[in-house]
Amino acid sequence: MIDLSGRSAVVTGGSRGIGRAIVLRLAEQGADVAFSYRGNEAAAKDTAAAVESKGRRAPAIQADVSQPESAEALVKAALDAFGKVDILVNNAGITRDDLIMRMSIEAFRDVLETNLFGAFYCIKAVTRPMLRARSGRIVNITSVSGQAGQMGQANYSSAKAGLIGLTKATARELASRGITCNAVAPGFVLTELTKDLAQEWQDRITEQTPLGRFGTPEEIANAVAFLASDEAAYITGQVLGVDGGLVMM
């Protein structure tokens, strides 16, 4: 069984959906988990309470990771609470979907700044303490959209593709100090964002997915927990697709 006892983690965008599932899964395996949320304080409090019910600590920190000082404050809060950061999961993300012809410059920039720049800011903030500890696990949540592209998501696909490059560069830079960096690429997952999709689109997605269904947040969280564990100590610079076979590379 994956054992994260004594570990401390930071998860960005941890109050809902995939982020919440990751926070809960890491806590179930024994980690204390600080997580950021952007605006939904009620959801953050609910997630923190769920973690605390498992006997773990869960500081909920309001932070907009698209701002470098906010990302630094998030990591500092975790260091103040736990004394160390063993695991970083870059999950925070937004969408501003539109066709390229209609997409505003602001919509393109906003998605890149949260989904890609935010991950960079958080990695930069944890690098020094992880280097001192000569260990660490960084897991970035990318997407099938970053691997195969998605119509109407030039901004999101670009950010998620960039995240794959950032993952590999980080893995190369930090490997000599025992720090790994990997990515998880979810396919279509049932969350608050996707449950309202028209039935026609849901049917089309399941037809395109070899396993014939949507994924669950818990299935993504399982992959993250593995990559954050000692069992994955010899894995770095990899992209693990958790997509029901949608993208086979």
PDB file of C-alpha atoms in Angstrom:
ATOM      1  CA  MET A   1       0.000   0.000   0.000  1.00  0.00           C
ATOM      2  CA  ILE A   2       1.208   3.526  -0.759  1.00  0.00           C
ATOM      3  CA  ASP A   3       2.448   5.059   2.488  1.00  0.00           C
ATOM      4  CA  LEU A   4       2.881   8.838   2.699  1.00  0.00           C
ATOM      5  CA  SER A   5       3.079   8.973   6.491  1.00  0.00           C
ATOM      6  CA  GLY A   6       5.179  11.881   7.695  1.00  0.00           C
ATOM      7  CA  ARG A   7       5.055  13.612   4.305  1.00  0.00           C
ATOM      8  CA  SER A   8       3.733  17.103   3.716  1.00  0.00           C
ATOM      9  CA  ALA A   9       2.143  18.207   0.464  1.00  0.00           C
ATOM     10  CA  VAL A  10       0.958  21.317  -1.318  1.00  0.00           C
ATOM     11  CA  VAL A  11      -1.906  20.982  -3.820  1.00  0.00           C
ATOM     12  CA  THR A  12      -3.003  23.981  -5.871  1.00  0.00           C
ATOM     13  CA  GLY A  13      -6.697  24.312  -6.641  1.00  0.00           C
ATOM     14  CA  GLY A  14      -7.582  21.740  -4.012  1.00  0.00           C
ATOM     15  CA  SER A  15     -11.087  22.672  -2.928  1.00  0.00           C
ATOM     16  CA  ARG A  16     -13.141  21.021  -5.690  1.00  0.00           C
ATOM     17  CA  GLY A  17     -13.146  18.367  -8.394  1.00  0.00           C
ATOM     18  CA  ILE A  18      -9.879  16.622  -9.220  1.00  0.00           C
ATOM     19  CA  GLY A  19      -7.945  18.824  -6.783  1.00  0.00           C
ATOM     20  CA  ARG A  20     -10.168  17.864  -3.865  1.00  0.00           C
ATOM     21  CA  ALA A  21      -9.854  14.163  -4.746  1.00  0.00           C
ATOM     22  CA  ILE A  22      -6.057  14.522  -4.781  1.00  0.00           C
ATOM     23  CA  VAL A  23      -6.038  16.284  -1.404  1.00  0.00           C
ATOM     24  CA  LEU A  24      -8.193  13.552   0.134  1.00  0.00           C
ATOM     25  CA  ARG A  25      -6.183  10.719  -1.413  1.00  0.00           C
ATOM     26  CA  LEU A  26      -2.851  12.074  -0.156  1.00  0.00           C
ATOM     27  CA  ALA A  27      -4.365  12.528   3.300  1.00  0.00           C
ATOM     28  CA  GLU A  28      -5.747   8.980   3.273  1.00  0.00           C
ATOM     29  CA  GLN A  29      -2.217   7.734   2.632  1.00  0.00           C
ATOM     30  CA  GLY A  30      -0.904   9.662   5.640  1.00  0.00           C
ATOM     31  CA  ALA A  31       0.216  13.067   4.336  1.00  0.00           C
ATOM     32  CA  ASP A  32      -0.578  16.477   5.751  1.00  0.00           C
ATOM     33  CA  VAL A  33      -1.871  18.605   2.870  1.00  0.00           C
ATOM     34  CA  ALA A  34      -1.920  22.372   2.464  1.00  0.00           C
ATOM     35  CA  PHE A  35      -4.054  23.402  -0.481  1.00  0.00           C
ATOM     36  CA  SER A  36      -4.955  26.603  -2.261  1.00  0.00           C
ATOM     37  CA  TYR A  37      -8.337  27.824  -3.362  1.00  0.00           C
ATOM     38  CA  ARG A  38      -9.161  30.860  -5.416  1.00  0.00           C
ATOM     39  CA  GLY A  39     -12.553  32.051  -4.211  1.00  0.00           C
ATOM     40  CA  ASN A  40     -14.898  29.338  -2.931  1.00  0.00           C
ATOM     41  CA  GLU A  41     -14.294  29.507   0.810  1.00  0.00           C
ATOM     42  CA  ALA A  42     -17.189  27.170   1.648  1.00  0.00           C
ATOM     43  CA  ALA A  43     -15.797  24.399  -0.571  1.00  0.00           C
ATOM     44  CA  ALA A  44     -12.321  24.941   0.909  1.00  0.00           C
ATOM     45  CA  LYS A  45     -13.617  24.630   4.467  1.00  0.00           C
ATOM     46  CA  ASP A  46     -15.501  21.464   3.543  1.00  0.00           C
ATOM     47  CA  THR A  47     -12.368  19.898   2.023  1.00  0.00           C
ATOM     48  CA  ALA A  48     -10.250  20.894   5.038  1.00  0.00           C
ATOM     49  CA  ALA A  49     -12.807  19.347   7.388  1.00  0.00           C
ATOM     50  CA  ALA A  50     -12.808  16.118   5.360  1.00  0.00           C
ATOM     51  CA  VAL A  51      -9.016  15.887   5.661  1.00  0.00           C
ATOM     52  CA  GLU A  52      -9.044  16.675   9.376  1.00  0.00           C
ATOM     53  CA  SER A  53     -11.605  13.902   9.885  1.00  0.00           C
ATOM     54  CA  LYS A  54      -8.888  11.529   8.648  1.00  0.00           C
ATOM     55  CA  GLY A  55      -6.535  12.786  11.345  1.00  0.00           C
ATOM     56  CA  ARG A  56      -4.350  14.892   9.047  1.00  0.00           C
ATOM     57  CA  ARG A  57      -3.689  18.639   8.931  1.00  0.00           C
ATOM     58  CA  ALA A  58      -5.087  20.654   6.011  1.00  0.00           C
ATOM     59  CA  PRO A  59      -4.439  24.396   5.945  1.00  0.00           C
ATOM     60  CA  ALA A  60      -6.683  25.968   3.286  1.00  0.00           C
ATOM     61  CA  ILE A  61      -4.923  28.988   1.811  1.00  0.00           C
ATOM     62  CA  GLN A  62      -6.604  31.510  -0.449  1.00  0.00           C
ATOM     63  CA  ALA A  63      -4.179  32.111  -3.310  1.00  0.00           C
ATOM     64  CA  ASP A  64      -4.187  33.046  -6.975  1.00  0.00           C
ATOM     65  CA  VAL A  65      -1.189  31.136  -8.312  1.00  0.00           C
ATOM     66  CA  SER A  66      -1.136  33.248 -11.472  1.00  0.00           C
ATOM     67  CA  GLN A  67       0.552  35.855  -9.241  1.00  0.00           C
ATOM     68  CA  PRO A  68       4.138  34.920  -8.309  1.00  0.00           C
ATOM     69  CA  GLU A  69       3.958  36.509  -4.853  1.00  0.00           C
ATOM     70  CA  SER A  70       0.784  34.528  -4.150  1.00  0.00           C
ATOM     71  CA  ALA A  71       2.463  31.238  -5.143  1.00  0.00           C
ATOM     72  CA  GLU A  72       5.414  32.080  -2.890  1.00  0.00           C
ATOM     73  CA  ALA A  73       3.053  32.870   0.004  1.00  0.00           C
ATOM     74  CA  LEU A  74       1.295  29.519  -0.482  1.00  0.00           C
ATOM     75  CA  VAL A  75       4.530  27.568  -0.223  1.00  0.00           C
ATOM     76  CA  LYS A  76       5.699  29.693   2.716  1.00  0.00           C
ATOM     77  CA  ALA A  77       2.426  28.967   4.541  1.00  0.00           C
ATOM     78  CA  ALA A  78       2.988  25.240   4.033  1.00  0.00           C
ATOM     79  CA  LEU A  79       6.592  25.509   5.243  1.00  0.00           C
ATOM     80  CA  ASP A  80       5.438  27.451   8.303  1.00  0.00           C
ATOM     81  CA  ALA A  81       2.770  24.827   9.056  1.00  0.00           C
ATOM     82  CA  PHE A  82       4.770  21.667   8.364  1.00  0.00           C
ATOM     83  CA  GLY A  83       8.437  22.671   8.346  1.00  0.00           C
ATOM     84  CA  LYS A  84       8.943  21.136   4.905  1.00  0.00           C
ATOM     85  CA  VAL A  85       7.283  20.430   1.575  1.00  0.00           C
ATOM     86  CA  ASP A  86       7.823  16.900   0.277  1.00  0.00           C
ATOM     87  CA  ILE A  87       5.172  16.905  -2.465  1.00  0.00           C
ATOM     88  CA  LEU A  88       3.883  19.594  -4.812  1.00  0.00           C
ATOM     89  CA  VAL A  89       0.874  18.958  -7.032  1.00  0.00           C
ATOM     90  CA  ASN A  90       0.169  21.675  -9.604  1.00  0.00           C
ATOM     91  CA  ASN A  91      -3.521  21.192 -10.274  1.00  0.00           C
ATOM     92  CA  ALA A  92      -4.962  24.732 -10.407  1.00  0.00           C
ATOM     93  CA  GLY A  93      -6.447  25.505 -13.788  1.00  0.00           C
ATOM     94  CA  ILE A  94      -9.079  27.540 -15.585  1.00  0.00           C
ATOM     95  CA  THR A  95     -10.728  27.421 -19.002  1.00  0.00           C
ATOM     96  CA  ARG A  96     -11.781  30.257 -21.294  1.00  0.00           C
ATOM     97  CA  ASP A  97     -12.884  28.261 -24.331  1.00  0.00           C
ATOM     98  CA  ASP A  98     -13.520  29.852 -27.706  1.00  0.00           C
ATOM     99  CA  LEU A  99     -12.490  29.475 -31.314  1.00  0.00           C
ATOM    100  CA  ILE A 100      -9.176  31.168 -32.181  1.00  0.00           C
ATOM    101  CA  MET A 101     -10.949  33.621 -34.457  1.00  0.00           C
ATOM    102  CA  ARG A 102     -13.087  34.844 -31.546  1.00  0.00           C
ATOM    103  CA  MET A 103     -10.754  34.284 -28.608  1.00  0.00           C
ATOM    104  CA  SER A 104      -9.697  37.481 -26.874  1.00  0.00           C
ATOM    105  CA  ILE A 105      -6.067  38.166 -26.059  1.00  0.00           C
ATOM    106  CA  GLU A 106      -7.105  38.354 -22.396  1.00  0.00           C
ATOM    107  CA  ALA A 107      -8.705  34.899 -22.520  1.00  0.00           C
ATOM    108  CA  PHE A 108      -5.525  33.437 -24.010  1.00  0.00           C
ATOM    109  CA  ARG A 109      -3.290  35.196 -21.490  1.00  0.00           C
ATOM    110  CA  ASP A 110      -5.445  34.377 -18.433  1.00  0.00           C
ATOM    111  CA  VAL A 111      -5.360  30.633 -19.098  1.00  0.00           C
ATOM    112  CA  LEU A 112      -1.602  30.596 -19.723  1.00  0.00           C
ATOM    113  CA  GLU A 113      -0.938  32.637 -16.586  1.00  0.00           C
ATOM    114  CA  THR A 114      -2.919  30.339 -14.294  1.00  0.00           C
ATOM    115  CA  ASN A 115      -2.344  26.930 -15.860  1.00  0.00           C
ATOM    116  CA  LEU A 116       1.302  27.264 -16.937  1.00  0.00           C
ATOM    117  CA  PHE A 117       2.874  30.297 -15.272  1.00  0.00           C
ATOM    118  CA  GLY A 118       1.219  29.330 -11.977  1.00  0.00           C
ATOM    119  CA  ALA A 119       2.847  25.897 -12.073  1.00  0.00           C
ATOM    120  CA  PHE A 120       6.220  27.498 -12.810  1.00  0.00           C
ATOM    121  CA  TYR A 121       5.850  29.933  -9.903  1.00  0.00           C
ATOM    122  CA  CYS A 122       5.012  27.106  -7.483  1.00  0.00           C
ATOM    123  CA  ILE A 123       7.861  24.895  -8.731  1.00  0.00           C
ATOM    124  CA  LYS A 124      10.243  27.824  -8.344  1.00  0.00           C
ATOM    125  CA  ALA A 125       9.012  28.375  -4.778  1.00  0.00           C
ATOM    126  CA  VAL A 126       9.524  24.744  -3.675  1.00  0.00           C
ATOM    127  CA  THR A 127      12.833  24.189  -5.446  1.00  0.00           C
ATOM    128  CA  ARG A 128      15.099  25.637  -2.747  1.00  0.00           C
ATOM    129  CA  PRO A 129      13.584  23.713   0.208  1.00  0.00           C
ATOM    130  CA  MET A 130      13.472  20.501  -1.843  1.00  0.00           C
ATOM    131  CA  LEU A 131      17.096  20.939  -2.915  1.00  0.00           C
ATOM    132  CA  ARG A 132      18.113  21.394   0.712  1.00  0.00           C
ATOM    133  CA  ALA A 133      16.210  18.218   1.634  1.00  0.00           C
ATOM    134  CA  ARG A 134      17.705  16.401  -1.385  1.00  0.00           C
ATOM    135  CA  SER A 135      14.310  14.861  -2.077  1.00  0.00           C
ATOM    136  CA  GLY A 136      10.880  15.784  -3.369  1.00  0.00           C
ATOM    137  CA  ARG A 137       8.017  14.844  -5.646  1.00  0.00           C
ATOM    138  CA  ILE A 138       6.460  17.277  -8.122  1.00  0.00           C
ATOM    139  CA  VAL A 139       3.361  16.218 -10.057  1.00  0.00           C
ATOM    140  CA  ASN A 140       1.815  18.471 -12.699  1.00  0.00           C
ATOM    141  CA  ILE A 141      -1.748  17.932 -13.908  1.00  0.00           C
ATOM    142  CA  THR A 142      -1.712  18.342 -17.673  1.00  0.00           C
ATOM    143  CA  SER A 143      -4.429  17.055 -20.061  1.00  0.00           C
ATOM    144  CA  VAL A 144      -5.142  15.090 -23.201  1.00  0.00           C
ATOM    145  CA  SER A 145      -5.796  18.547 -24.670  1.00  0.00           C
ATOM    146  CA  GLY A 146      -2.099  19.289 -24.241  1.00  0.00           C
ATOM    147  CA  GLN A 147      -1.145  16.065 -26.017  1.00  0.00           C
ATOM    148  CA  ALA A 148      -3.579  16.024 -28.922  1.00  0.00           C
ATOM    149  CA  GLY A 149      -5.003  19.555 -29.048  1.00  0.00           C
ATOM    150  CA  GLN A 150      -8.660  20.398 -28.726  1.00  0.00           C
ATOM    151  CA  MET A 151     -10.849  22.567 -30.926  1.00  0.00           C
ATOM    152  CA  GLY A 152     -11.932  25.715 -29.093  1.00  0.00           C
ATOM    153  CA  GLN A 153      -9.120  25.356 -26.574  1.00  0.00           C
ATOM    154  CA  ALA A 154      -6.077  26.973 -28.179  1.00  0.00           C
ATOM    155  CA  ASN A 155      -5.269  28.627 -24.857  1.00  0.00           C
ATOM    156  CA  TYR A 156      -5.866  25.563 -22.672  1.00  0.00           C
ATOM    157  CA  SER A 157      -4.109  23.166 -25.071  1.00  0.00           C
ATOM    158  CA  SER A 158      -1.132  25.519 -25.291  1.00  0.00           C
ATOM    159  CA  ALA A 159      -0.879  25.809 -21.512  1.00  0.00           C
ATOM    160  CA  LYS A 160      -1.170  22.074 -20.947  1.00  0.00           C
ATOM    161  CA  ALA A 161       1.357  21.287 -23.702  1.00  0.00           C
ATOM    162  CA  GLY A 162       3.688  23.822 -22.112  1.00  0.00           C
ATOM    163  CA  LEU A 163       3.226  22.056 -18.792  1.00  0.00           C
ATOM    164  CA  ILE A 164       4.588  18.861 -20.347  1.00  0.00           C
ATOM    165  CA  GLY A 165       7.710  20.729 -21.451  1.00  0.00           C
ATOM    166  CA  LEU A 166       8.036  22.309 -18.004  1.00  0.00           C
ATOM    167  CA  THR A 167       7.723  18.846 -16.434  1.00  0.00           C
ATOM    168  CA  LYS A 168      10.572  17.431 -18.504  1.00  0.00           C
ATOM    169  CA  ALA A 169      12.856  20.449 -18.007  1.00  0.00           C
ATOM    170  CA  THR A 170      12.229  20.387 -14.249  1.00  0.00           C
ATOM    171  CA  ALA A 171      12.898  16.649 -14.121  1.00  0.00           C
ATOM    172  CA  ARG A 172      16.274  17.100 -15.819  1.00  0.00           C
ATOM    173  CA  GLU A 173      17.308  20.029 -13.622  1.00  0.00           C
ATOM    174  CA  LEU A 174      16.417  18.479 -10.270  1.00  0.00           C
ATOM    175  CA  ALA A 175      17.121  14.765 -10.759  1.00  0.00           C
ATOM    176  CA  SER A 176      20.657  14.928  -9.343  1.00  0.00           C
ATOM    177  CA  ARG A 177      19.201  15.945  -5.958  1.00  0.00           C
ATOM    178  CA  GLY A 178      16.712  13.083  -5.783  1.00  0.00           C
ATOM    179  CA  ILE A 179      13.723  15.205  -6.843  1.00  0.00           C
ATOM    180  CA  THR A 180      11.338  13.782  -9.420  1.00  0.00           C
ATOM    181  CA  CYS A 181       8.877  15.647 -11.617  1.00  0.00           C
ATOM    182  CA  ASN A 182       6.142  13.910 -13.568  1.00  0.00           C
ATOM    183  CA  ALA A 183       2.797  14.782 -15.115  1.00  0.00           C
ATOM    184  CA  VAL A 184      -0.624  13.151 -15.111  1.00  0.00           C
ATOM    185  CA  ALA A 185      -2.741  13.687 -18.222  1.00  0.00           C
ATOM    186  CA  PRO A 186      -6.428  13.138 -17.452  1.00  0.00           C
ATOM    187  CA  GLY A 187      -8.912  12.409 -20.178  1.00  0.00           C
ATOM    188  CA  PHE A 188     -12.541  13.405 -19.766  1.00  0.00           C
ATOM    189  CA  VAL A 189     -13.436  13.273 -16.097  1.00  0.00           C
ATOM    190  CA  LEU A 190     -16.814  13.754 -14.455  1.00  0.00           C
ATOM    191  CA  THR A 191     -16.557  16.938 -12.394  1.00  0.00           C
ATOM    192  CA  GLU A 192     -18.672  20.026 -11.841  1.00  0.00           C
ATOM    193  CA  LEU A 193     -17.253  21.379 -15.101  1.00  0.00           C
ATOM    194  CA  THR A 194     -18.246  18.403 -17.261  1.00  0.00           C
ATOM    195  CA  LYS A 195     -21.449  17.084 -15.685  1.00  0.00           C
ATOM    196  CA  ASP A 196     -23.479  19.795 -17.411  1.00  0.00           C
ATOM    197  CA  LEU A 197     -22.232  18.858 -20.882  1.00  0.00           C
ATOM    198  CA  ALA A 198     -25.046  18.153 -23.307  1.00  0.00           C
ATOM    199  CA  GLN A 199     -25.856  14.458 -23.567  1.00  0.00           C
ATOM    200  CA  GLU A 200     -24.845  14.527 -27.231  1.00  0.00           C
ATOM    201  CA  TRP A 201     -21.317  15.601 -26.250  1.00  0.00           C
ATOM    202  CA  GLN A 202     -21.136  13.055 -23.433  1.00  0.00           C
ATOM    203  CA  ASP A 203     -22.095  10.312 -25.878  1.00  0.00           C
ATOM    204  CA  ARG A 204     -19.504  11.484 -28.397  1.00  0.00           C
ATOM    205  CA  ILE A 205     -16.770  11.492 -25.767  1.00  0.00           C
ATOM    206  CA  THR A 206     -17.559   7.998 -24.526  1.00  0.00           C
ATOM    207  CA  GLU A 207     -17.596   6.729 -28.125  1.00  0.00           C
ATOM    208  CA  GLN A 208     -14.092   8.133 -28.674  1.00  0.00           C
ATOM    209  CA  THR A 209     -12.743   6.666 -25.432  1.00  0.00           C
ATOM    210  CA  PRO A 210     -11.693   3.005 -25.804  1.00  0.00           C
ATOM    211  CA  LEU A 211     -12.816   2.159 -22.259  1.00  0.00           C
ATOM    212  CA  GLY A 212     -16.185   3.680 -23.135  1.00  0.00           C
ATOM    213  CA  ARG A 213     -16.744   5.967 -20.146  1.00  0.00           C
ATOM    214  CA  PHE A 214     -15.671   9.134 -18.356  1.00  0.00           C
ATOM    215  CA  GLY A 215     -13.018   8.908 -15.673  1.00  0.00           C
ATOM    216  CA  THR A 216     -13.493   9.853 -12.037  1.00  0.00           C
ATOM    217  CA  PRO A 217     -11.531  12.372  -9.961  1.00  0.00           C
ATOM    218  CA  GLU A 218     -10.497   9.508  -7.692  1.00  0.00           C
ATOM    219  CA  GLU A 219      -8.842   7.686 -10.603  1.00  0.00           C
ATOM    220  CA  ILE A 220      -6.706  10.751 -11.306  1.00  0.00           C
ATOM    221  CA  ALA A 221      -5.889  11.061  -7.606  1.00  0.00           C
ATOM    222  CA  ASN A 222      -4.723   7.417  -7.516  1.00  0.00           C
ATOM    223  CA  ALA A 223      -2.140   8.160 -10.222  1.00  0.00           C
ATOM    224  CA  VAL A 224      -0.940  11.275  -8.383  1.00  0.00           C
ATOM    225  CA  ALA A 225      -0.559   9.371  -5.105  1.00  0.00           C
ATOM    226  CA  PHE A 226       1.548   6.736  -6.865  1.00  0.00           C
ATOM    227  CA  LEU A 227       3.853   9.319  -8.468  1.00  0.00           C
ATOM    228  CA  ALA A 228       4.207  11.061  -5.076  1.00  0.00           C
ATOM    229  CA  SER A 229       5.262   7.841  -3.362  1.00  0.00           C
ATOM    230  CA  ASP A 230       8.497   5.910  -2.836  1.00  0.00           C
ATOM    231  CA  GLU A 231       7.202   3.310  -5.285  1.00  0.00           C
ATOM    232  CA  ALA A 232       7.746   5.870  -8.072  1.00  0.00           C
ATOM    233  CA  ALA A 233      11.275   6.843  -6.995  1.00  0.00           C
ATOM    234  CA  TYR A 234      12.814   5.800 -10.345  1.00  0.00           C
ATOM    235  CA  ILE A 235      10.211   7.548 -12.510  1.00  0.00           C
ATOM    236  CA  THR A 236      10.832  11.122 -13.638  1.00  0.00           C
ATOM    237  CA  GLY A 237      10.077  13.286 -16.665  1.00  0.00           C
ATOM    238  CA  GLN A 238       7.122  11.096 -17.641  1.00  0.00           C
ATOM    239  CA  VAL A 239       3.540  11.825 -18.648  1.00  0.00           C
ATOM    240  CA  LEU A 240       1.091   9.259 -17.287  1.00  0.00           C
ATOM    241  CA  GLY A 241      -2.124   9.223 -19.285  1.00  0.00           C
ATOM    242  CA  VAL A 242      -5.216   8.464 -17.205  1.00  0.00           C
ATOM    243  CA  ASP A 243      -7.674   8.791 -20.059  1.00  0.00           C
ATOM    244  CA  GLY A 244      -9.330   5.456 -20.763  1.00  0.00           C
ATOM    245  CA  GLY A 245      -7.093   5.026 -23.804  1.00  0.00           C
ATOM    246  CA  LEU A 246      -8.175   8.255 -25.516  1.00  0.00           C
ATOM    247  CA  VAL A 247      -4.625   9.307 -26.437  1.00  0.00           C
ATOM    248  CA  MET A 248      -2.161   6.518 -27.129  1.00  0.00           C
ATOM    249  CA  MET A 249       1.347   7.791 -27.755  1.00  0.00           C
TER     250      MET A 249
END
